[in-house]
Amino acid sequence: MDSRLNVVVIGSGGREHALVSACARSPRCGRLYAVPGNPGIAQEAECHALNVTDGAALAAFCLDHQIDLAIVGPEGPLAAGVADALRARGVAVFGPSGAGAQLEASKEFSKKFMARHRIPTADFYVCRTMEEAETALSNFSSPYIVKASGLAAGKGVFVEPTLEGAREAARRMLVGKKLGAAGETLVIEEALPGRELSLMVVTDGTTYRLLSTSQDHKRLLDGDRGPNTGGMGAYAPAPWVTEELMDRVRREIIEPSVAALGKEKLDYRGVLYVGLMIAPDGTPKVLEYNVRLGDPETEVLLPLFEGDWVDLCWHVARGELASFPWRTEKKNALCVILASAGYPAAASAAAEIHGLDAAGAVAGVTVFHAGTSAQDGKIMAAGGRVLCVTATGDTLQQARGRAYEAVGKIRFQGMQYRNDIGHQVFEKNSV
């Protein structure tokens, strides 16, 4: 148990920076690598530029560098079967098999999986033609939910207030091929009222443990307005979640989901992200499964995790989660995403980032890199979600104050962010 492990984290975003930081704190971590990493990650791990979906290249890298444990961050490599390729070469992997990753890579598979195992979710139709989409939409009322079945980097979900808007969203994908293969099949489903909740279920396919509850903020603009994004901020824990609600979620959602993985013989060793809608009467239903940690939820969850992250991933990868000593910190965390101009619709030119050191000096603050690059000794905003500013605190209010204090010290051309992360908690009359 005292042996140190050589670890590689696969991915390049803020989530992976948080994973690398958690690994770097681990007494069990020996040499630490990242593929491909980013300039922030490079301060804590040795980075190598490889194609993250090339299982053969990653397996060769792991053998060359005597890697004991691979932690796969994003969904793309998992859907491409990277975990299978590495396991076949004797590397322990924190991340599900390619078959297990279909729970995120195919919304059609995911919804049918829930239906087979009677896991509560929204009513839905699977559509491959405009005729099928028209029929499906006629069974629902506003707002209309139209989803690309395949992976679309968080940009394949359309919430349309009008029937014509929903038809147009379907038409853009099915006829206009806007999302390519990802949008060749659609899931059109019932809109669920209530409050969203993200749960990260760590499982080895048999045993499970829950990281803290968290809440993401998907819309680009304050007041939950504007287009959907990959996430503009998050906080943990969600203070409105009662023990009674968690008991119900475990009983009705989590336990049947983990049991179903076994029934379908899916090799699942990693994180099952369960996106939930909690109805006004307290009834939980699954909005979606993801097969990896959320981003930006990871950036608030891992700073609250008190245990040894490398040791946890090792236990999960070996199917031994039941014997891992589980501990989470009784603190709060909140993060704010700083995005580039044009996000999420368009790319923007690189711009130098100022104030990173001053922001990182604020008490309780860590700045995780996402869309950054290094150029002539300078850190540049390279587009998309650029930085994630995370703060911990004894209270959520303290964490929020620290995060926004740090945000105020950072600047780059075109920087945009939300000013109201955590508004659900701080506004008395929130839903």
Coordinates of C-alpha atoms in Angstrom, one line a residue:
M1 CA 0.0 0.0 0.0
D2 CA 2.9 2.4 0.4
S3 CA 4.1 2.0 -3.2
R4 CA 4.1 5.1 -5.4
L5 CA 2.3 5.1 -8.7
N6 CA 3.3 6.7 -12.0
V7 CA 0.2 8.5 -13.2
V8 CA -1.0 10.1 -16.5
V9 CA -4.0 12.4 -16.8
I10 CA -5.5 12.5 -20.2
G11 CA -7.0 15.8 -21.4
S12 CA -6.3 19.5 -21.5
G13 CA -9.1 21.5 -19.8
G14 CA -9.9 23.0 -16.5
R15 CA -11.2 19.6 -15.3
E16 CA -7.9 18.0 -16.1
H17 CA -5.9 20.8 -14.4
A18 CA -8.0 20.1 -11.2
L19 CA -7.3 16.3 -11.6
V20 CA -3.6 16.9 -12.0
S21 CA -3.6 19.2 -8.9
A22 CA -5.4 16.5 -6.9
C23 CA -2.9 13.9 -8.0
A24 CA 0.1 16.2 -7.2
R25 CA -1.2 16.4 -3.6
S26 CA -1.3 12.6 -3.3
P27 CA 1.3 10.8 -1.2
R28 CA 0.9 7.8 -3.6
C29 CA 1.7 9.8 -6.7
G30 CA 5.2 9.1 -8.2
R31 CA 5.9 10.6 -11.6
L32 CA 3.0 12.7 -12.9
Y33 CA 2.3 13.2 -16.6
A34 CA -0.4 14.8 -18.7
V35 CA -1.5 14.2 -22.3
P36 CA -1.6 16.8 -23.8
G37 CA -2.0 19.1 -20.8
N38 CA -1.9 22.9 -21.0
P39 CA 0.4 25.7 -19.6
G40 CA -1.2 25.5 -16.1
I41 CA -1.0 21.8 -16.0
A42 CA 2.7 22.0 -17.1
Q43 CA 3.5 23.6 -13.8
E44 CA 2.6 20.4 -12.0
A45 CA 3.0 17.6 -14.5
E46 CA 5.2 16.7 -17.5
C47 CA 3.1 17.3 -20.6
H48 CA 3.3 15.3 -23.9
A49 CA 1.4 16.3 -27.1
L50 CA -0.4 13.1 -28.2
N51 CA -3.7 12.5 -29.9
V52 CA -6.0 11.7 -26.9
T53 CA -8.3 9.4 -28.9
D54 CA -5.4 7.3 -30.3
G55 CA -5.4 4.2 -28.1
A56 CA -2.3 2.6 -29.6
A57 CA -0.2 5.8 -29.2
L58 CA -1.4 6.3 -25.6
A59 CA -0.7 2.6 -24.8
A60 CA 2.9 3.0 -26.2
F61 CA 3.4 6.1 -24.2
C62 CA 2.2 4.3 -21.0
L63 CA 4.6 1.4 -21.6
D64 CA 7.5 3.8 -22.4
H65 CA 6.9 5.8 -19.2
Q66 CA 6.1 2.9 -16.9
I67 CA 2.6 4.3 -16.2
D68 CA 0.7 2.4 -13.5
L69 CA -2.5 4.4 -13.6
A70 CA -4.3 6.4 -16.3
I71 CA -7.0 8.9 -15.4
V72 CA -9.1 9.8 -18.5
G73 CA -10.7 13.2 -18.2
P74 CA -12.9 13.9 -21.3
E75 CA -15.7 11.8 -22.9
G76 CA -14.1 11.7 -26.4
P77 CA -11.2 9.3 -25.6
L78 CA -13.6 7.1 -23.5
A79 CA -16.0 6.8 -26.4
A80 CA -13.1 6.0 -28.7
G81 CA -12.2 3.0 -26.5
V82 CA -9.0 4.4 -25.0
A83 CA -9.7 2.7 -21.6
D84 CA -10.0 -0.7 -23.3
A85 CA -6.7 -0.1 -25.3
L86 CA -4.8 0.7 -22.1
R87 CA -6.3 -2.1 -20.0
A88 CA -5.3 -4.5 -22.8
R89 CA -1.7 -3.5 -22.2
G90 CA -1.9 -3.9 -18.4
V91 CA -2.4 -0.3 -17.4
A92 CA -5.0 0.4 -14.6
V93 CA -7.5 2.9 -15.9
F94 CA -9.9 5.3 -14.1
G95 CA -12.6 5.6 -16.8
P96 CA -15.2 3.3 -18.3
S97 CA -14.9 1.0 -21.4
G98 CA -16.0 2.1 -24.8
A99 CA -19.2 0.2 -24.4
G100 CA -19.9 1.9 -21.0
A101 CA -19.1 5.3 -22.6
Q102 CA -22.1 4.9 -24.9
L103 CA -24.2 6.1 -21.9
E104 CA -22.9 9.6 -22.9
A105 CA -21.8 9.1 -26.5
S106 CA -25.3 8.0 -27.6
K107 CA -28.3 9.7 -26.0
E108 CA -30.5 7.1 -27.8
F109 CA -28.6 4.3 -26.0
S110 CA -28.7 6.2 -22.7
K111 CA -32.5 6.8 -22.8
K112 CA -33.2 3.3 -23.9
F113 CA -31.0 2.0 -21.0
M114 CA -33.0 4.0 -18.6
A115 CA -36.3 2.7 -20.0
R116 CA -35.0 -0.9 -19.9
H117 CA -34.2 -0.6 -16.2
R118 CA -37.1 1.6 -15.2
I119 CA -34.9 4.5 -14.1
P120 CA -37.1 7.7 -13.9
T121 CA -36.5 10.0 -16.9
A122 CA -38.4 12.3 -19.2
D123 CA -40.7 10.8 -21.8
F124 CA -38.9 10.7 -25.2
Y125 CA -38.9 9.8 -28.9
V126 CA -35.9 8.8 -31.0
C127 CA -36.0 10.5 -34.5
R128 CA -34.0 10.0 -37.6
T129 CA -36.2 11.9 -40.1
M130 CA -38.0 15.3 -40.1
E131 CA -41.3 13.4 -40.3
E132 CA -40.4 11.5 -37.1
A133 CA -39.3 14.8 -35.5
E134 CA -42.6 16.5 -36.4
T135 CA -44.6 13.6 -34.9
A136 CA -42.6 13.6 -31.7
L137 CA -42.9 17.4 -31.3
S138 CA -46.7 17.2 -31.7
N139 CA -46.8 15.1 -28.5
F140 CA -45.2 17.8 -26.4
S141 CA -45.8 21.4 -25.5
S142 CA -43.5 24.4 -24.9
P143 CA -40.6 24.5 -24.0
Y144 CA -39.5 21.9 -26.6
I145 CA -36.3 19.9 -25.9
V146 CA -34.4 18.7 -29.0
K147 CA -31.1 16.9 -28.4
A148 CA -28.4 15.5 -30.8
S149 CA -27.9 11.8 -29.8
G150 CA -24.1 12.0 -30.4
L151 CA -21.3 13.9 -28.7
A152 CA -21.5 17.6 -29.4
A153 CA -19.2 19.2 -26.8
G154 CA -22.2 20.4 -24.7
K155 CA -23.7 22.2 -27.7
G156 CA -26.2 19.6 -28.9
V157 CA -29.1 20.5 -26.7
F158 CA -31.8 23.0 -27.8
V159 CA -34.5 24.3 -25.5
E160 CA -37.0 26.1 -27.8
P161 CA -40.0 28.1 -26.6
T162 CA -41.9 27.7 -29.9
L163 CA -42.8 24.8 -32.1
E164 CA -41.3 26.5 -35.2
G165 CA -38.0 27.0 -33.3
A166 CA -37.9 23.3 -32.3
R167 CA -38.6 22.3 -35.9
E168 CA -35.8 24.5 -37.1
A169 CA -33.4 23.1 -34.5
A170 CA -34.3 19.6 -35.7
R171 CA -34.0 20.6 -39.4
R172 CA -30.5 22.1 -38.9
M173 CA -29.3 18.8 -37.5
L174 CA -31.2 16.3 -39.6
V175 CA -31.2 18.1 -43.0
G176 CA -28.5 20.8 -42.6
K177 CA -26.1 18.3 -40.9
K178 CA -25.0 21.2 -38.6
L179 CA -23.5 18.7 -36.1
G180 CA -22.4 16.1 -38.6
A181 CA -22.8 12.5 -37.4
A182 CA -23.6 13.6 -33.9
G183 CA -26.9 15.0 -35.1
E184 CA -28.0 12.3 -37.5
T185 CA -30.2 10.9 -34.7
L186 CA -32.2 13.1 -32.3
V187 CA -33.8 12.6 -29.0
I188 CA -36.9 14.8 -28.5
E189 CA -38.2 14.7 -25.0
E190 CA -40.6 16.1 -22.4
A191 CA -39.5 19.3 -20.6
L192 CA -39.2 18.6 -16.9
P193 CA -40.0 21.5 -14.4
G194 CA -37.9 21.9 -11.3
R195 CA -34.3 22.4 -10.2
E196 CA -31.2 20.8 -11.7
L197 CA -28.7 18.9 -9.6
S198 CA -25.4 17.3 -10.6
L199 CA -24.2 14.1 -8.9
M200 CA -20.8 12.5 -9.5
V201 CA -21.0 8.8 -8.7
V202 CA -17.6 7.2 -8.3
T203 CA -18.1 3.5 -9.0
D204 CA -16.1 0.4 -9.8
G205 CA -19.2 -1.2 -11.3
T206 CA -20.3 -2.8 -8.1
T207 CA -19.7 -0.4 -5.2
Y208 CA -20.4 3.4 -5.4
R209 CA -19.6 6.5 -3.5
L210 CA -20.9 10.1 -4.0
L211 CA -18.8 13.2 -4.3
S212 CA -20.4 16.3 -2.9
T213 CA -23.6 17.7 -4.5
S214 CA -23.0 20.5 -6.9
Q215 CA -24.8 22.9 -9.2
D216 CA -23.6 24.0 -12.7
H217 CA -24.7 27.1 -14.6
K218 CA -25.1 26.2 -18.2
R219 CA -26.4 29.5 -19.7
L220 CA -23.9 32.1 -20.9
L221 CA -25.4 35.2 -19.3
D222 CA -26.5 36.4 -15.9
G223 CA -30.0 35.4 -14.9
D224 CA -29.7 32.1 -16.7
R225 CA -30.2 33.8 -20.1
G226 CA -28.4 33.3 -23.4
P227 CA -27.2 30.2 -25.2
N228 CA -26.2 26.9 -23.5
T229 CA -22.5 26.5 -22.9
G230 CA -20.2 23.8 -21.5
G231 CA -20.8 25.5 -18.1
M232 CA -20.0 29.0 -16.8
G233 CA -19.5 28.3 -13.1
A234 CA -20.5 26.0 -10.3
Y235 CA -20.7 25.6 -6.5
A236 CA -20.6 22.8 -4.0
P237 CA -22.3 21.6 -2.0
A238 CA -25.9 22.5 -3.1
P239 CA -27.3 23.7 0.3
W240 CA -30.9 23.1 -0.6
V241 CA -30.4 19.3 -1.0
T242 CA -31.8 17.5 2.1
E243 CA -30.7 14.2 3.4
E244 CA -34.3 13.0 2.7
L245 CA -33.9 13.9 -0.9
M246 CA -30.5 12.3 -1.2
D247 CA -31.9 9.1 0.3
R248 CA -34.6 9.1 -2.4
V249 CA -32.1 9.8 -5.2
R250 CA -29.9 6.9 -4.0
R251 CA -32.8 4.5 -3.8
E252 CA -34.6 5.5 -7.0
I253 CA -31.8 6.6 -9.3
I254 CA -28.2 5.8 -8.2
E255 CA -28.6 2.2 -7.0
P256 CA -30.7 1.1 -10.0
S257 CA -28.2 2.8 -12.3
V258 CA -25.2 1.0 -10.8
A259 CA -27.0 -2.3 -10.7
A260 CA -28.0 -1.9 -14.4
L261 CA -24.3 -1.5 -15.3
G262 CA -23.7 -4.9 -13.9
K263 CA -26.8 -6.4 -15.5
E264 CA -25.7 -5.2 -18.9
K265 CA -22.1 -6.4 -18.2
L266 CA -20.7 -3.0 -18.9
D267 CA -17.1 -2.6 -17.6
Y268 CA -17.5 0.6 -15.7
R269 CA -14.7 1.8 -13.5
G270 CA -14.7 5.6 -13.1
V271 CA -17.3 8.3 -12.7
L272 CA -21.0 8.2 -13.7
Y273 CA -22.2 11.8 -13.8
V274 CA -25.9 11.8 -13.2
G275 CA -27.7 15.0 -14.2
L276 CA -31.0 15.3 -12.4
M277 CA -34.1 17.4 -12.4
I278 CA -35.8 17.6 -9.0
A279 CA -39.5 18.4 -9.5
P280 CA -41.3 20.8 -7.2
D281 CA -42.8 17.9 -5.3
G282 CA -39.3 16.4 -4.8
T283 CA -39.5 13.7 -7.4
P284 CA -36.1 13.1 -9.0
K285 CA -35.7 12.2 -12.7
V286 CA -32.5 11.7 -14.8
L287 CA -31.8 14.4 -17.4
E288 CA -28.6 12.8 -18.7
Y289 CA -25.8 10.5 -17.9
N290 CA -22.2 11.6 -18.6
V291 CA -19.3 9.1 -18.3
R292 CA -16.8 11.4 -16.7
L293 CA -16.5 14.2 -14.2
G294 CA -18.3 17.4 -15.0
D295 CA -16.5 20.5 -16.1
P296 CA -16.7 22.9 -14.2
E297 CA -18.1 20.8 -11.4
T298 CA -14.7 19.0 -11.0
E299 CA -13.1 22.3 -10.2
V300 CA -15.3 22.7 -7.1
L301 CA -15.5 19.1 -6.1
L302 CA -11.9 18.1 -6.0
P303 CA -10.8 20.9 -3.7
L304 CA -13.3 19.6 -1.2
F305 CA -12.1 16.0 -1.4
E306 CA -10.0 15.2 1.6
G307 CA -8.8 11.7 0.7
D308 CA -5.9 10.6 -1.5
W309 CA -7.2 11.0 -5.1
V310 CA -4.6 8.8 -6.7
D311 CA -5.3 6.0 -4.2
L312 CA -9.1 6.4 -4.8
C313 CA -8.6 6.1 -8.6
W314 CA -6.3 3.1 -8.1
H315 CA -8.9 1.3 -5.9
V316 CA -11.6 2.0 -8.5
A317 CA -9.5 0.9 -11.4
R318 CA -8.8 -2.4 -9.6
G319 CA -12.5 -3.0 -8.6
E320 CA -11.7 -2.4 -4.9
L321 CA -13.7 0.8 -4.1
A322 CA -15.3 -0.9 -1.1
S323 CA -12.0 -0.9 0.8
F324 CA -11.2 2.8 0.2
P325 CA -11.4 5.1 3.2
W326 CA -13.8 7.8 2.0
R327 CA -13.6 11.4 3.3
T328 CA -14.9 14.7 2.1
E329 CA -14.2 18.1 3.6
K330 CA -17.0 20.1 5.3
K331 CA -16.3 23.3 3.4
N332 CA -17.8 25.1 0.4
A333 CA -16.4 25.9 -3.0
L334 CA -17.5 28.1 -5.9
C335 CA -15.9 28.7 -9.3
V336 CA -16.3 31.2 -12.1
I337 CA -15.4 30.5 -15.7
L338 CA -13.7 33.2 -17.7
A339 CA -14.4 32.8 -21.4
S340 CA -13.1 34.4 -24.5
A341 CA -15.0 36.8 -26.8
G342 CA -17.5 35.0 -29.1
Y343 CA -17.9 31.9 -26.8
P344 CA -19.8 29.6 -27.3
A345 CA -20.5 30.5 -31.0
A346 CA -17.2 31.6 -32.4
A347 CA -13.5 31.4 -31.9
S348 CA -11.5 34.5 -31.1
A349 CA -7.9 35.7 -31.5
A350 CA -5.3 34.8 -28.9
A351 CA -4.9 37.5 -26.2
E352 CA -2.4 37.9 -23.4
I353 CA -3.7 37.1 -19.9
H354 CA -2.7 39.5 -17.1
G355 CA -3.1 39.2 -13.3
L356 CA -2.8 35.4 -12.8
D357 CA -0.3 35.7 -9.9
A358 CA -2.4 38.3 -8.1
A359 CA -5.6 36.2 -8.5
G360 CA -3.8 33.1 -7.2
A361 CA -2.6 35.0 -4.2
V362 CA -6.2 35.6 -2.9
A363 CA -6.9 33.4 0.1
G364 CA -8.5 30.0 -0.8
V365 CA -8.2 30.6 -4.5
T366 CA -6.8 28.4 -7.2
V367 CA -6.9 29.3 -10.9
F368 CA -7.3 26.3 -13.2
H369 CA -6.2 26.7 -16.8
A370 CA -8.5 25.5 -19.7
G371 CA -8.2 27.3 -23.0
T372 CA -4.7 28.7 -22.6
S373 CA -1.5 28.5 -24.5
A374 CA 2.1 29.6 -23.9
Q375 CA 3.7 32.1 -26.3
D376 CA 7.1 33.7 -25.8
G377 CA 6.9 33.2 -22.1
K378 CA 3.4 34.7 -21.9
I379 CA 0.2 32.9 -21.0
M380 CA -2.4 33.5 -23.7
A381 CA -6.2 33.1 -23.9
A382 CA -6.5 30.6 -26.7
G383 CA -10.3 30.7 -27.0
G384 CA -13.4 29.0 -25.5
R385 CA -13.5 28.6 -21.8
V386 CA -10.1 30.0 -20.8
L387 CA -9.7 29.9 -17.0
C388 CA -11.7 28.6 -14.0
V389 CA -11.3 30.6 -10.9
T390 CA -12.1 28.5 -7.9
A391 CA -12.3 29.5 -4.2
T392 CA -13.1 27.5 -1.1
G393 CA -14.5 29.0 2.1
D394 CA -16.1 28.1 5.4
T395 CA -19.4 29.3 3.9
L396 CA -20.6 29.6 0.3
Q397 CA -20.7 33.3 0.7
Q398 CA -17.1 33.5 1.7
A399 CA -16.1 31.2 -1.3
R400 CA -18.1 33.4 -3.6
G401 CA -16.5 36.6 -2.3
R402 CA -13.0 35.2 -2.7
A403 CA -13.7 33.9 -6.2
Y404 CA -15.0 37.2 -7.5
E405 CA -12.2 39.1 -5.8
A406 CA -9.7 37.0 -7.7
V407 CA -11.7 37.4 -11.0
G408 CA -11.4 41.2 -10.6
K409 CA -7.6 40.8 -10.8
I410 CA -7.5 39.0 -14.1
R411 CA -7.9 40.6 -17.5
F412 CA -7.6 39.7 -21.1
Q413 CA -9.1 41.2 -24.3
G414 CA -12.7 40.0 -24.8
M415 CA -13.0 38.3 -21.4
Q416 CA -16.5 37.5 -20.4
Y417 CA -18.0 35.8 -17.3
R418 CA -21.1 35.6 -15.3
N419 CA -21.5 37.9 -12.2
D420 CA -24.2 35.8 -10.5
I421 CA -22.7 32.3 -9.9
G422 CA -24.6 30.9 -6.9
H423 CA -27.6 33.2 -7.4
Q424 CA -29.9 30.3 -6.6
V425 CA -28.6 30.3 -3.1
F426 CA -28.3 34.0 -2.5
E427 CA -31.7 35.1 -4.0
K428 CA -34.4 34.5 -1.5
N429 CA -37.1 33.8 -4.0
S430 CA -35.2 31.4 -6.3
V431 CA -37.0 28.4 -7.7

